[in-house]
Tab-separated table of C-alpha atoms in Angstrom:
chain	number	residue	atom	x	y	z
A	1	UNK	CA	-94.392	-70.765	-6.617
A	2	UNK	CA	-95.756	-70.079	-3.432
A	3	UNK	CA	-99.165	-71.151	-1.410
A	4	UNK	CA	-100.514	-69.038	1.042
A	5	UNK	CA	-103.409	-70.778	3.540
A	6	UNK	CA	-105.519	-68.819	1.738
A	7	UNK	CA	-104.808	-70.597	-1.448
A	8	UNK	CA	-101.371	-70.021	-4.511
A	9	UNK	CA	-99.553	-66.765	-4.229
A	10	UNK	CA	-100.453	-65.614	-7.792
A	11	UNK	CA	-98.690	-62.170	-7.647
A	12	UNK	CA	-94.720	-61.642	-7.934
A	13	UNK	CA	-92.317	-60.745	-4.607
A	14	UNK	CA	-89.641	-59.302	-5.438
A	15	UNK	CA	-86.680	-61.175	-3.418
A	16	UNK	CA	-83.857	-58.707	-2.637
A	17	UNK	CA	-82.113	-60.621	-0.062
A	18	UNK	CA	-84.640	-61.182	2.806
A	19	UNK	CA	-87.357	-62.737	1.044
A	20	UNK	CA	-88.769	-64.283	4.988
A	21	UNK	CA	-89.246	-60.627	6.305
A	22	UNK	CA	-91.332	-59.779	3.382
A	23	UNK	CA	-93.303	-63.049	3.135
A	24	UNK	CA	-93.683	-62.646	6.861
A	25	UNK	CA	-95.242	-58.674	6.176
A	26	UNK	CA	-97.221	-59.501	3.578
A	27	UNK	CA	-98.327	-63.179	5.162
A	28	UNK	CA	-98.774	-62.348	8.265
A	29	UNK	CA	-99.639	-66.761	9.125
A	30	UNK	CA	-96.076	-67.935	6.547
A	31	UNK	CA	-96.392	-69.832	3.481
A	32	UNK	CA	-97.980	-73.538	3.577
A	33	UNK	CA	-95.566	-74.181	0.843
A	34	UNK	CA	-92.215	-72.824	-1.344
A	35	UNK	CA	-90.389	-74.314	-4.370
A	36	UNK	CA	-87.116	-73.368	-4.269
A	37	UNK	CA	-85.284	-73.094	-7.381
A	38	UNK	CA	-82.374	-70.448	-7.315
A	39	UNK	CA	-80.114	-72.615	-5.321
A	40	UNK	CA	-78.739	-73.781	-1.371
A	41	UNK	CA	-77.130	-70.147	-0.605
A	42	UNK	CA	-81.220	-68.945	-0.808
A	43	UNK	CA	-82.347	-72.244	0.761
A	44	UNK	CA	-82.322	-71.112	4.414
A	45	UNK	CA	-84.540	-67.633	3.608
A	46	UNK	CA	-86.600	-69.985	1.736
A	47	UNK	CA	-87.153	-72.490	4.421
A	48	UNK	CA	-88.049	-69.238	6.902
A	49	UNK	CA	-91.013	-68.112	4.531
A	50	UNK	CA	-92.634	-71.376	5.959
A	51	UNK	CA	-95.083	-71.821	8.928
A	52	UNK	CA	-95.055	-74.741	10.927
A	53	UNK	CA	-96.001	-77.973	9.323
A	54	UNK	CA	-94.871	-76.340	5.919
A	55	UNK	CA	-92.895	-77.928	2.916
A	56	UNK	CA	-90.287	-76.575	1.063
A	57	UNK	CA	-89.245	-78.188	-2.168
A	58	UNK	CA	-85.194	-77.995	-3.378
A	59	UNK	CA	-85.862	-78.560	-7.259
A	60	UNK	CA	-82.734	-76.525	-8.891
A	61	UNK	CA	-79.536	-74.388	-8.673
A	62	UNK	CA	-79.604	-71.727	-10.978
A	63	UNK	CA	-76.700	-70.594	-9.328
A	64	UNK	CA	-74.947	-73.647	-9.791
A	65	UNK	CA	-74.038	-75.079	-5.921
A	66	UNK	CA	-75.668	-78.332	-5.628
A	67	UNK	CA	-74.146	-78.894	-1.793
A	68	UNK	CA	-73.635	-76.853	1.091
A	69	UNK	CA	-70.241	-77.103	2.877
A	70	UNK	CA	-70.096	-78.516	6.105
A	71	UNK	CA	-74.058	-78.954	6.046
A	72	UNK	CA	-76.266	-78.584	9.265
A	73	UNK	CA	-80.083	-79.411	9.051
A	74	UNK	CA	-80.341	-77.385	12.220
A	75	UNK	CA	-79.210	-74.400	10.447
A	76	UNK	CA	-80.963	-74.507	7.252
A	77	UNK	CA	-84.732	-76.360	9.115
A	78	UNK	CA	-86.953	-73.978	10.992
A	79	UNK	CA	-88.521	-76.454	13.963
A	80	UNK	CA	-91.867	-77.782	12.340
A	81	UNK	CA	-91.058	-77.410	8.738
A	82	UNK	CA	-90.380	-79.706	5.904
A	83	UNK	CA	-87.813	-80.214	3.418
A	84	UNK	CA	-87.661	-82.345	0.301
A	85	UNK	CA	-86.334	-82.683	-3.118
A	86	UNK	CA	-87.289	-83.151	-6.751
A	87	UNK	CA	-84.720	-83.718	-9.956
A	88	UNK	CA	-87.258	-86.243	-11.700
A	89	UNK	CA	-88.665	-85.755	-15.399
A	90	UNK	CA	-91.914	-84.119	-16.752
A	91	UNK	CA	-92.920	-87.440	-17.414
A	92	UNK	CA	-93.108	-87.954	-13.748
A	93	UNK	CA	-96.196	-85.239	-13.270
A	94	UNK	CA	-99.583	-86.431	-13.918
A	95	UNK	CA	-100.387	-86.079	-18.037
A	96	UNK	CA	-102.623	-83.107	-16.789
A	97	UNK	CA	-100.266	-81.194	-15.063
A	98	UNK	CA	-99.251	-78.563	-17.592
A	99	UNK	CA	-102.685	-77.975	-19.028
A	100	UNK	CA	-104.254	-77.225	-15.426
A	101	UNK	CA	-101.583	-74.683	-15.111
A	102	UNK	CA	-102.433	-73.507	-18.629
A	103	UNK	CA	-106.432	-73.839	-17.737
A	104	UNK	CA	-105.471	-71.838	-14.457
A	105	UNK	CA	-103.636	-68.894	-16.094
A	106	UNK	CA	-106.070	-68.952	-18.833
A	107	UNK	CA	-109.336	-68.658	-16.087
A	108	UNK	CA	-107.003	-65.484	-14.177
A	109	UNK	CA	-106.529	-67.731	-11.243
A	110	UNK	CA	-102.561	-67.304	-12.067
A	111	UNK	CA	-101.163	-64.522	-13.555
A	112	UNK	CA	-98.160	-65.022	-14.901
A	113	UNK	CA	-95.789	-61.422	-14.428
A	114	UNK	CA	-94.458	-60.852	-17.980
A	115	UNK	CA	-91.821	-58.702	-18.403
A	116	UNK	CA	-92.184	-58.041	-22.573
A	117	UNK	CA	-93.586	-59.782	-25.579
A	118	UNK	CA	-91.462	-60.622	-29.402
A	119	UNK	CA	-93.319	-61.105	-32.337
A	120	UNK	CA	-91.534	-63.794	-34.418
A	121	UNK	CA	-89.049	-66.097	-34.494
A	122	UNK	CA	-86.427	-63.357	-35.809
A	123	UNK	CA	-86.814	-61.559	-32.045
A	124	UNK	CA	-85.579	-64.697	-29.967
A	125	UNK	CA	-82.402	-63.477	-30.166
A	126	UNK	CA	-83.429	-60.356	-28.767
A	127	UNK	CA	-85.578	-62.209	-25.891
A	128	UNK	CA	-82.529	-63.893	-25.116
A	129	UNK	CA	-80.164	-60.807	-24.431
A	130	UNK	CA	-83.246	-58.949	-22.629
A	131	UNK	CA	-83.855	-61.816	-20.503
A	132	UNK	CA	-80.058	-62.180	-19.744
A	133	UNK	CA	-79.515	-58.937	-18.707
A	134	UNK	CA	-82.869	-57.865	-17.112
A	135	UNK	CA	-82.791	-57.578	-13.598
A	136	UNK	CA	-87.111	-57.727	-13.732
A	137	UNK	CA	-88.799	-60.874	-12.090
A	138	UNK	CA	-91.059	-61.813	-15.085
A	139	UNK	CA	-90.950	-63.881	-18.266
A	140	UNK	CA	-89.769	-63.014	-21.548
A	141	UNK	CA	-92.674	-64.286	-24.413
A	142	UNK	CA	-91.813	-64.982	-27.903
A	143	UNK	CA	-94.943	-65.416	-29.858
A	144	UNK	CA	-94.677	-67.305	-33.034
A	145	UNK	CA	-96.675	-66.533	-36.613
């Protein structure tokens, strides 16, 4: 997720390696903020997307590295911009946090980029191996009864 000045980036960019140039073209003022949740060897382009006095938030690995060898804030920190961390619980969000996301997807203020839709439970098995081998930014929906 990504916010904008001009309020959340609700559309999908497609990161193919230099995620700051594009952010940068299509933003021409940076991002106010970035959750980053691919992992450290990303964190750096991440952190660049930012404008000064902007916050980046280091919430997962999916790629697995959890440190950086021989790490140097200098390197990773544009001047003026954040850095922080979150490996808490849901139960740590306020009770309403889920359903405003719902309420916001729901009113078209997010649009969520879905990539294809299963009917019935028999098909998650087929969601899976999509999902695993798709190479589309987007989610995979199941949609039960």
């Amino acid at each position: 997720m990504f916010q904008t000045a001009y309020g959340s980036l609700t559309t999908g960019l497609v990161d193919e390696g230099e995620l700051a140039k594009l952010v940068w073209r299509e933003y021409s003022d940076g991002l106010n903020a970035a959750l980053e949740l691919v992992g450290l060897d990303v964190l750096s382009d991440t952190m660049r997307t930012l404008r000064r006095g902007g916050t980046a938030c280091f919430t997962g690995a999916l790629d697995g590295a959890w440190s950086i060898k021989e790490f140097s804030p200098f390197s990773v920190t544009p001047t003026g911009v954040r850095l922080t961390t979150y490996a808490g619980e849901a139960s740590d969000l306020p009770e309403n946090a889920f359903a405003t996301q719902l309420d916001a997807i729901a009113d078209g203020r997010i649009t969520p980029a879905i990539v294809a839709v299963y009917s019935g439970l028999g098909r998650v098995a087929d969601a899976q191996r999509d999902l695993e081998m798709s190479h589309v930014p987007g989610k995979h929906v199941v949609v039960l009864g």
